[in-house]
Short mmCIF file of C-alpha atoms in Angstrom, two decimals:
data_model
loop_
_atom_site.label_atom_id
_atom_site.label_comp_id
_atom_site.label_asym_id
_atom_site.label_seq_id
_atom_site.Cartn_x
_atom_site.Cartn_y
_atom_site.Cartn_z
CA MET S 11 -105.19 34.85 104.03
CA LYS S 12 -103.41 36.57 106.93
CA LYS S 13 -103.25 33.30 108.87
CA ILE S 14 -101.79 31.59 105.83
CA PHE S 15 -99.12 34.26 105.47
CA ILE S 16 -98.17 33.95 109.14
CA ILE S 17 -97.90 30.16 108.96
CA SER S 18 -95.86 30.29 105.76
CA PHE S 19 -93.67 33.05 107.17
CA ILE S 20 -92.83 30.87 110.19
CA LEU S 21 -92.01 28.05 107.80
CA LEU S 22 -89.78 30.38 105.81
CA ILE S 23 -87.88 31.49 108.93
CA ILE S 24 -87.44 27.90 110.13
CA THR S 25 -86.23 26.77 106.72
CA SER S 26 -83.88 29.71 106.48
CA GLY S 27 -82.42 29.04 109.91
CA CYS S 28 -81.87 25.35 109.24
CA ASN S 29 -80.06 26.11 106.01
CA GLN S 30 -77.77 28.62 107.65
CA ASN S 31 -76.61 26.00 110.16
CA ALA S 32 -76.13 23.27 107.58
CA SER S 33 -73.06 24.56 105.76
CA THR S 34 -70.62 21.94 104.47
CA PRO S 35 -67.65 22.09 102.10
CA GLU S 36 -69.82 20.24 99.61
CA SER S 37 -72.60 22.85 99.50
CA ILE S 38 -73.10 25.79 97.17
CA LYS S 39 -74.05 28.96 99.03
CA ILE S 40 -76.64 31.29 97.52
CA GLY S 41 -77.82 34.43 99.31
CA ALA S 42 -81.41 35.68 99.18
CA VAL S 43 -82.40 39.18 100.30
CA TYR S 44 -86.03 40.21 100.64
CA PRO S 45 -88.34 41.87 103.19
CA GLN S 46 -89.42 39.49 105.94
CA THR S 47 -90.56 42.39 108.13
CA GLY S 48 -91.68 45.94 107.44
CA GLU S 49 -94.30 47.27 105.04
CA ASP S 50 -93.31 44.99 102.14
CA LYS S 51 -93.13 41.73 104.08
CA ILE S 52 -96.12 40.10 102.35
CA TYR S 53 -94.43 40.44 98.96
CA GLY S 54 -91.10 39.40 100.42
CA LEU S 55 -92.79 36.27 101.72
CA LEU S 56 -94.17 35.48 98.27
CA GLU S 57 -90.66 35.74 96.81
CA GLY S 58 -88.86 34.06 99.69
CA ASN S 59 -91.12 31.03 99.62
CA ALA S 60 -90.48 30.69 95.88
CA TYR S 61 -86.70 30.67 96.48
CA ILE S 62 -87.17 27.99 99.14
CA LEU S 63 -89.40 25.89 96.87
CA ALA S 64 -86.91 26.07 93.99
CA ALA S 65 -83.92 25.23 96.21
CA GLU S 66 -85.70 22.26 97.79
CA GLU S 67 -86.70 20.87 94.40
CA ILE S 68 -83.15 21.15 93.07
CA ASN S 69 -81.67 19.56 96.20
CA LYS S 70 -84.12 16.64 96.01
CA LYS S 71 -82.88 15.98 92.47
CA GLY S 72 -79.27 15.78 93.63
CA GLY S 73 -78.37 19.45 93.82
CA ILE S 74 -75.98 21.19 91.44
CA ASN S 75 -73.17 19.02 90.09
CA GLY S 76 -73.64 16.72 93.07
CA LYS S 77 -73.59 19.49 95.68
CA GLN S 78 -76.54 20.66 97.76
CA ILE S 79 -77.68 24.28 97.68
CA GLU S 80 -77.34 26.14 100.95
CA LEU S 81 -79.86 28.98 100.76
CA ILE S 82 -79.04 31.79 103.18
CA ASN S 83 -82.00 34.12 103.66
CA LYS S 84 -81.57 37.69 104.90
CA ASP S 85 -84.26 40.16 105.93
CA ASP S 86 -83.86 43.66 104.46
CA PHE S 87 -86.61 45.00 106.76
CA SER S 88 -88.13 46.82 103.74
CA SER S 89 -85.13 49.17 103.90
CA PRO S 90 -82.68 49.93 101.04
CA GLU S 91 -79.88 50.67 103.51
CA ILE S 92 -80.31 47.34 105.29
CA ALA S 93 -80.60 45.56 101.93
CA GLY S 94 -77.14 46.85 101.10
CA GLU S 95 -75.73 45.89 104.49
CA VAL S 96 -76.97 42.29 104.44
CA THR S 97 -75.86 41.87 100.82
CA LYS S 98 -72.34 42.85 101.83
CA GLU S 99 -72.51 40.42 104.76
CA LEU S 100 -73.63 37.58 102.48
CA ILE S 101 -70.75 38.20 100.10
CA GLU S 102 -67.92 38.92 102.52
CA LYS S 103 -68.85 36.77 105.54
CA GLU S 104 -70.96 33.96 104.12
CA GLN S 105 -69.00 33.78 100.84
CA VAL S 106 -72.07 33.17 98.68
CA ILE S 107 -71.48 32.65 94.99
CA ALA S 108 -74.43 34.89 94.04
CA VAL S 109 -77.33 36.86 95.50
CA VAL S 110 -81.01 36.95 94.52
CA GLY S 111 -83.51 39.70 95.41
CA SER S 112 -84.94 42.03 96.49
CA PHE S 113 -88.58 43.03 96.19
CA ALA S 114 -88.40 46.85 96.05
CA SER S 115 -86.53 48.66 93.28
CA SER S 116 -84.87 50.99 95.80
CA SER S 117 -83.49 48.03 97.77
CA THR S 118 -82.38 46.25 94.60
CA LEU S 119 -80.47 49.33 93.44
CA LYS S 120 -78.58 49.43 96.74
CA MET S 121 -77.78 45.73 96.41
CA ALA S 122 -76.60 46.30 92.84
CA GLU S 123 -74.04 48.86 94.03
CA ILE S 124 -72.61 46.40 96.56
CA CYS S 125 -72.53 43.52 94.08
CA LYS S 126 -70.71 45.67 91.55
CA ASP S 127 -68.08 46.73 94.09
CA LEU S 128 -67.59 43.16 95.35
CA LYS S 129 -67.84 41.55 91.89
CA THR S 130 -70.70 39.19 92.74
CA PRO S 131 -73.64 38.30 90.47
CA LEU S 132 -77.02 39.68 91.51
CA ILE S 133 -80.11 38.14 89.94
CA CYS S 134 -83.01 40.56 90.23
CA SER S 135 -86.41 38.93 90.14
CA SER S 136 -88.95 41.72 90.60
CA GLY S 137 -87.38 45.16 91.06
CA ALA S 138 -88.62 46.92 87.92
CA ALA S 139 -87.08 50.42 87.94
CA ASP S 140 -85.24 51.10 84.67
CA GLU S 141 -82.09 52.14 86.53
CA ILE S 142 -81.40 48.64 87.88
CA THR S 143 -80.10 47.39 84.54
CA GLY S 144 -79.78 50.84 82.99
CA LYS S 145 -76.45 51.84 84.53
CA GLY S 146 -74.10 49.45 82.73
CA ASN S 147 -73.57 47.21 85.78
CA GLU S 148 -72.25 43.93 84.36
CA TRP S 149 -72.84 42.08 87.65
CA VAL S 150 -76.63 42.56 87.65
CA PHE S 151 -78.99 40.27 85.71
CA ARG S 152 -82.73 40.95 85.62
CA ALA S 153 -85.51 38.52 84.71
CA CYS S 154 -88.51 40.86 84.83
CA ALA S 155 -89.23 43.69 82.40
CA PRO S 156 -88.15 47.27 83.20
CA SER S 157 -90.91 49.59 84.35
CA ARG S 158 -91.01 51.50 81.05
CA TYR S 159 -92.58 48.47 79.38
CA TYR S 160 -95.67 48.80 81.53
CA SER S 161 -96.36 52.00 79.59
CA ILE S 162 -95.17 50.76 76.21
CA THR S 163 -97.22 47.56 76.24
CA VAL S 164 -100.57 49.05 77.22
CA ILE S 165 -100.26 52.18 75.07
CA ASP S 166 -99.32 50.10 72.01
CA TYR S 167 -102.25 47.79 72.69
CA LEU S 168 -104.72 50.67 73.04
CA LEU S 169 -103.46 52.39 69.89
CA LYS S 170 -104.33 49.24 67.96
CA LYS S 171 -107.69 48.58 69.61
CA TYR S 172 -109.14 51.78 71.09
CA PRO S 173 -106.80 54.75 70.62
CA PRO S 174 -107.13 57.47 73.28
CA LYS S 175 -106.60 61.12 72.38
CA THR S 176 -106.11 62.38 75.94
CA ILE S 177 -104.59 60.93 79.10
CA ALA S 178 -104.68 61.73 82.82
CA ILE S 179 -102.01 60.24 85.10
CA LEU S 180 -102.45 59.64 88.81
CA TYR S 181 -99.41 58.10 90.48
CA GLU S 182 -97.96 57.21 93.86
CA GLY S 183 -94.97 59.44 94.59
CA GLY S 184 -92.52 56.69 95.55
CA PHE S 185 -89.56 55.49 93.51
CA PHE S 186 -91.44 53.09 91.22
CA GLY S 187 -94.42 55.40 90.71
CA THR S 188 -92.26 58.41 89.88
CA THR S 189 -90.05 56.58 87.38
CA ALA S 190 -93.01 54.80 85.76
CA CYS S 191 -94.88 58.11 85.41
CA ALA S 192 -91.88 59.81 83.81
CA TYR S 193 -91.63 57.24 81.04
CA LEU S 194 -95.41 57.10 80.55
CA LYS S 195 -95.42 60.85 79.91
CA LYS S 196 -92.55 60.52 77.44
CA TYR S 197 -94.08 57.62 75.53
CA SER S 198 -97.56 59.13 75.44
CA ALA S 199 -96.12 62.32 73.95
CA GLU S 200 -94.28 60.29 71.30
CA LYS S 201 -97.56 58.63 70.36
CA LYS S 202 -99.42 61.97 70.19
CA ILE S 203 -101.62 61.32 73.22
CA ASN S 204 -102.28 64.63 74.93
CA LEU S 205 -101.51 64.72 78.67
CA ILE S 206 -104.21 66.96 80.16
CA ILE S 207 -103.57 66.42 83.87
CA GLU S 208 -100.91 64.78 86.06
CA GLU S 209 -101.42 64.27 89.79
CA LYS S 210 -99.18 62.74 92.45
CA TYR S 211 -100.50 61.25 95.67
CA THR S 212 -98.90 60.09 98.91
CA LYS S 213 -98.99 56.38 99.73
CA GLY S 214 -101.63 55.60 102.34
CA MET S 215 -103.88 58.58 101.55
CA LEU S 216 -107.50 58.15 102.59
CA ASN S 217 -109.17 60.99 100.69
CA PHE S 218 -108.54 61.00 96.93
CA LYS S 219 -111.64 63.01 96.09
CA PRO S 220 -109.96 66.43 95.63
CA ILE S 221 -107.59 64.87 93.08
CA LEU S 222 -110.33 62.84 91.41
CA GLU S 223 -112.53 65.96 91.12
CA LYS S 224 -109.76 67.64 89.09
CA ILE S 225 -109.47 64.60 86.84
CA LYS S 226 -113.24 64.40 86.37
CA GLU S 227 -113.32 68.04 85.29
CA LYS S 228 -110.73 67.33 82.58
CA ASN S 229 -112.69 64.28 81.32
CA PRO S 230 -109.76 62.27 79.86
CA ASP S 231 -110.17 59.40 77.42
CA LEU S 232 -107.66 57.39 79.46
CA LEU S 233 -107.10 57.50 83.21
CA TYR S 234 -103.81 55.77 84.01
CA ILE S 235 -103.34 55.05 87.73
CA ILE S 236 -100.04 53.86 89.24
CA ALA S 237 -100.96 52.79 92.76
CA TYR S 238 -99.53 51.07 95.80
CA LYS S 239 -101.13 48.17 97.66
CA GLY S 240 -104.20 49.16 99.66
CA ASP S 241 -104.64 52.46 97.80
CA SER S 242 -106.13 51.10 94.59
CA SER S 243 -109.42 49.76 95.96
CA LEU S 244 -110.10 53.01 97.82
CA LEU S 245 -109.25 55.00 94.68
CA MET S 246 -111.75 53.03 92.61
CA LYS S 247 -114.45 53.29 95.28
CA GLN S 248 -114.11 57.08 95.35
CA ALA S 249 -113.95 57.25 91.54
CA ARG S 250 -117.32 55.48 91.46
CA GLU S 251 -118.79 57.77 94.12
CA LEU S 252 -117.72 60.85 92.14
CA LYS S 253 -118.77 59.31 88.80
CA VAL S 254 -115.32 59.71 87.24
CA ASN S 255 -115.98 58.24 83.79
CA PRO S 256 -112.98 57.95 81.47
CA LYS S 257 -113.42 55.73 78.43
CA ILE S 258 -110.51 53.59 79.66
CA PHE S 259 -109.20 52.79 83.14
CA VAL S 260 -105.62 51.45 83.33
CA GLY S 261 -104.05 50.28 86.58
CA ALA S 262 -100.33 49.66 87.05
CA GLY S 263 -98.23 48.81 90.07
CA ILE S 264 -98.68 46.55 93.07
CA GLY S 265 -102.00 48.10 93.98
CA PHE S 266 -103.73 46.50 91.01
CA THR S 267 -101.79 43.22 90.76
CA ASP S 268 -102.15 42.46 94.47
CA PRO S 269 -104.18 39.22 94.92
CA GLU S 270 -106.31 41.12 97.45
CA PHE S 271 -107.28 43.91 95.03
CA ILE S 272 -110.30 42.23 93.43
CA PRO S 273 -111.75 40.91 96.72
CA SER S 274 -111.24 44.35 98.28
CA ALA S 275 -112.55 46.46 95.38
CA GLY S 276 -115.38 44.13 94.40
CA LYS S 277 -117.42 45.38 91.43
CA ASP S 278 -115.47 48.65 91.41
CA ALA S 279 -112.60 46.65 89.89
CA GLU S 280 -114.57 45.60 86.80
CA TYR S 281 -113.30 46.67 83.34
CA ILE S 282 -109.93 48.00 84.59
CA LEU S 283 -107.04 47.15 82.28
CA ILE S 284 -104.12 45.89 84.37
CA VAL S 285 -100.50 45.88 83.23
CA ASN S 286 -98.59 42.97 84.74
CA GLN S 287 -95.49 40.83 84.29
CA TRP S 288 -97.16 37.41 84.67
CA ASN S 289 -100.47 35.82 85.55
CA LYS S 290 -101.50 32.26 86.31
CA ASN S 291 -104.15 32.46 83.57
CA ALA S 292 -101.61 33.24 80.84
CA ASN S 293 -100.79 30.38 78.49
CA LEU S 294 -97.20 29.84 79.66
CA PRO S 295 -95.68 26.32 79.76
CA GLY S 296 -94.97 25.18 83.30
CA SER S 297 -97.06 27.88 84.98
CA GLU S 298 -99.91 25.57 85.94
CA GLU S 299 -97.53 23.05 87.54
CA PHE S 300 -95.68 25.81 89.40
CA VAL S 301 -98.91 27.28 90.79
CA SER S 302 -100.02 23.82 91.91
CA LYS S 303 -96.73 23.04 93.69
CA TYR S 304 -96.57 26.45 95.34
CA LYS S 305 -100.15 26.25 96.56
CA GLU S 306 -99.68 22.72 97.86
CA LYS S 307 -96.65 23.73 99.92
CA PHE S 308 -97.73 27.15 101.20
CA ASN S 309 -101.55 26.92 101.07
CA TYR S 310 -102.10 29.98 98.86
CA GLU S 311 -101.48 30.86 95.24
CA PRO S 312 -98.36 32.68 94.01
CA ASP S 313 -98.43 36.06 92.33
CA TYR S 314 -95.98 37.34 89.72
CA HIS S 315 -93.36 38.17 92.36
CA ALA S 316 -93.27 34.50 93.34
CA ALA S 317 -93.19 33.33 89.73
CA PHE S 318 -90.24 35.57 88.89
CA ALA S 319 -88.38 34.58 92.06
CA TYR S 320 -88.84 30.92 91.16
CA ALA S 321 -87.69 31.52 87.58
CA ALA S 322 -84.70 33.62 88.67
CA PHE S 323 -83.53 30.93 91.07
CA THR S 324 -83.98 28.25 88.41
CA VAL S 325 -81.91 30.29 85.95
CA LEU S 326 -79.20 30.90 88.54
CA SER S 327 -78.97 27.21 89.42
CA ASP S 328 -78.72 26.25 85.76
CA SER S 329 -75.99 28.85 85.25
CA ILE S 330 -73.97 27.54 88.20
CA LYS S 331 -74.24 24.06 86.72
CA ARG S 332 -72.96 25.27 83.34
CA ALA S 333 -70.19 27.50 84.71
CA ALA S 334 -66.58 26.52 84.05
CA GLY S 335 -65.81 26.74 87.77
CA GLU S 336 -67.51 27.52 91.07
CA ASN S 337 -66.44 31.13 91.19
CA ARG S 338 -68.24 34.41 90.62
CA GLU S 339 -66.42 35.40 87.44
CA SER S 340 -67.22 32.07 85.75
CA LEU S 341 -70.81 32.35 86.93
CA LYS S 342 -71.16 35.83 85.46
CA LYS S 343 -70.05 34.48 82.07
CA SER S 344 -72.45 31.54 82.36
CA LEU S 345 -75.38 33.81 83.25
CA LYS S 346 -74.62 35.93 80.19
CA GLU S 347 -74.95 32.79 78.04
CA THR S 348 -78.36 31.85 79.49
CA ASP S 349 -81.11 30.91 77.04
CA MET S 350 -83.81 28.80 78.67
CA ASP S 351 -87.55 28.39 79.11
CA THR S 352 -89.03 29.01 82.55
CA VAL S 353 -92.45 29.48 84.18
CA ILE S 354 -92.35 33.15 83.12
CA GLY S 355 -91.34 32.32 79.56
CA ARG S 356 -87.98 32.48 77.84
CA VAL S 357 -85.07 34.03 79.75
CA ARG S 358 -82.04 35.40 77.94
CA PHE S 359 -79.95 38.28 79.30
CA GLU S 360 -79.17 40.83 76.59
CA ASP S 361 -77.81 44.33 76.15
CA TYR S 362 -80.32 46.60 74.35
CA ASP S 363 -81.91 50.06 74.54
CA GLY S 364 -79.36 51.16 77.14
CA PHE S 365 -79.95 48.10 79.35
CA THR S 366 -77.28 45.60 80.39
CA ASN S 367 -78.02 41.92 81.13
CA GLN S 368 -81.74 42.52 80.75
CA ASN S 369 -84.20 39.75 79.87
CA LYS S 370 -86.55 40.80 77.04
CA HIS S 371 -89.65 39.83 78.95
CA LYS S 372 -93.02 40.89 77.59
CA THR S 373 -95.40 42.56 79.99
CA ILE S 374 -99.04 41.57 79.58
CA VAL S 375 -102.35 43.41 79.57
CA MET S 376 -105.30 41.93 81.44
CA GLN S 377 -108.82 43.14 82.05
CA ILE S 378 -110.84 42.38 85.14
CA GLN S 379 -114.01 40.69 83.96
CA LYS S 380 -116.51 39.12 86.36
CA GLY S 381 -113.98 39.17 89.16
CA GLU S 382 -111.16 37.49 87.21
CA PHE S 383 -107.91 38.67 85.63
CA ILE S 384 -108.37 37.87 81.92
CA PRO S 385 -105.22 38.17 79.75
CA VAL S 386 -106.07 40.11 76.57
CA TYR S 387 -102.62 40.99 75.14
CA PRO S 388 -100.31 39.88 73.58
CA SER S 389 -102.23 37.44 71.42
CA GLU S 390 -100.12 34.38 72.28
CA ILE S 391 -101.25 34.47 75.92
CA SER S 392 -104.71 35.99 75.40
CA LYS S 393 -107.75 34.29 76.90
CA GLY S 394 -110.35 36.87 75.95
CA LYS S 395 -111.06 40.31 74.48
CA ALA S 396 -111.12 43.61 76.32
CA LEU S 397 -114.52 45.23 76.80
CA LEU S 398 -114.07 48.87 75.77
CA PRO S 399 -115.08 51.62 76.22
CA VAL S 400 -115.72 51.18 79.93
CA PRO S 401 -119.45 51.54 80.77
CA LEU S 402 -120.48 54.60 82.73
CA TRP S 403 -120.81 53.97 86.46
CA SER S 404 -124.53 54.72 86.19
CA GLU S 405 -124.94 51.94 83.60
CA ARG S 406 -123.21 49.16 85.48
#
């Protein structure tokens, strides 16, 4: 996998460089910001390759209104400050008509501030923090669901199928983890689920046992874990060693949706309910073809970050085509009028529940069964039923 990422990353850089030197008066410039270096580079690569794939496909079909797309890729180095700086450079120096990105919510928020000040559309593909579209910024359009819907979807599902009376929350103390935890607490309280323990951990921790001992002592019906990549498999290993036995395990965040989670965690991953935005096994039109094309080009399968990047770029290209003129104001109006089917489902930017230009995307609940992500909710994408309650570790 690492070799594949390195090869694809080189391809991404080469493609990016060629595009930057190929500017003509007959091209349409689109800026893409995502981490190509730093701690988030693997996820940036997944997104960046999807942007490249989408742009190449559109250009092969004649481009947009007869003009080729010039995709200008910028590395945010996994840094919100740099994300803001390169976004400003794309708008002021490169004169892009719009910007797509980034991976992290913190970086996307910084980009959103710049795009608002410089009146340039930003299409957010995977930054999930509520604040991104929750501040009334009319220049930001988001395809993925806000982080609060991770909580809403899985709690609503459990209340219908296997209602918990008590909940324990263990979350990574970064921006996404903190905001997701805050809404989970609020929604659980509204649904009369008693929060009996809440614990924060630091990304990259190696010893979770003191925290897990506290949770075991409380014996919650539901253990909801919001984890970062690399942390989740270690958490589950130590939960097994300590015999932490809630009736329901729920995993949210990159740590559980990472393609490497199941291979890393092995049998410790079984029976966990995962909240996600998209999965290749969901019954979504166009998904199978997208996965096939992506894998053929880059030699590994896309995750939901790639799917949303591909969909966001497709929506942006369609909006440019429909716009009254090739200017940012016309494009903003065209984006607002979007209503189209994509590999992630229907995309339509609406104002609701305090959000502005937010796609009403449904998050999905999956359960890991026999080493596979099996969609179990909502019913229209379901490919199986959840196995609950979770068996005791001693009975597995």
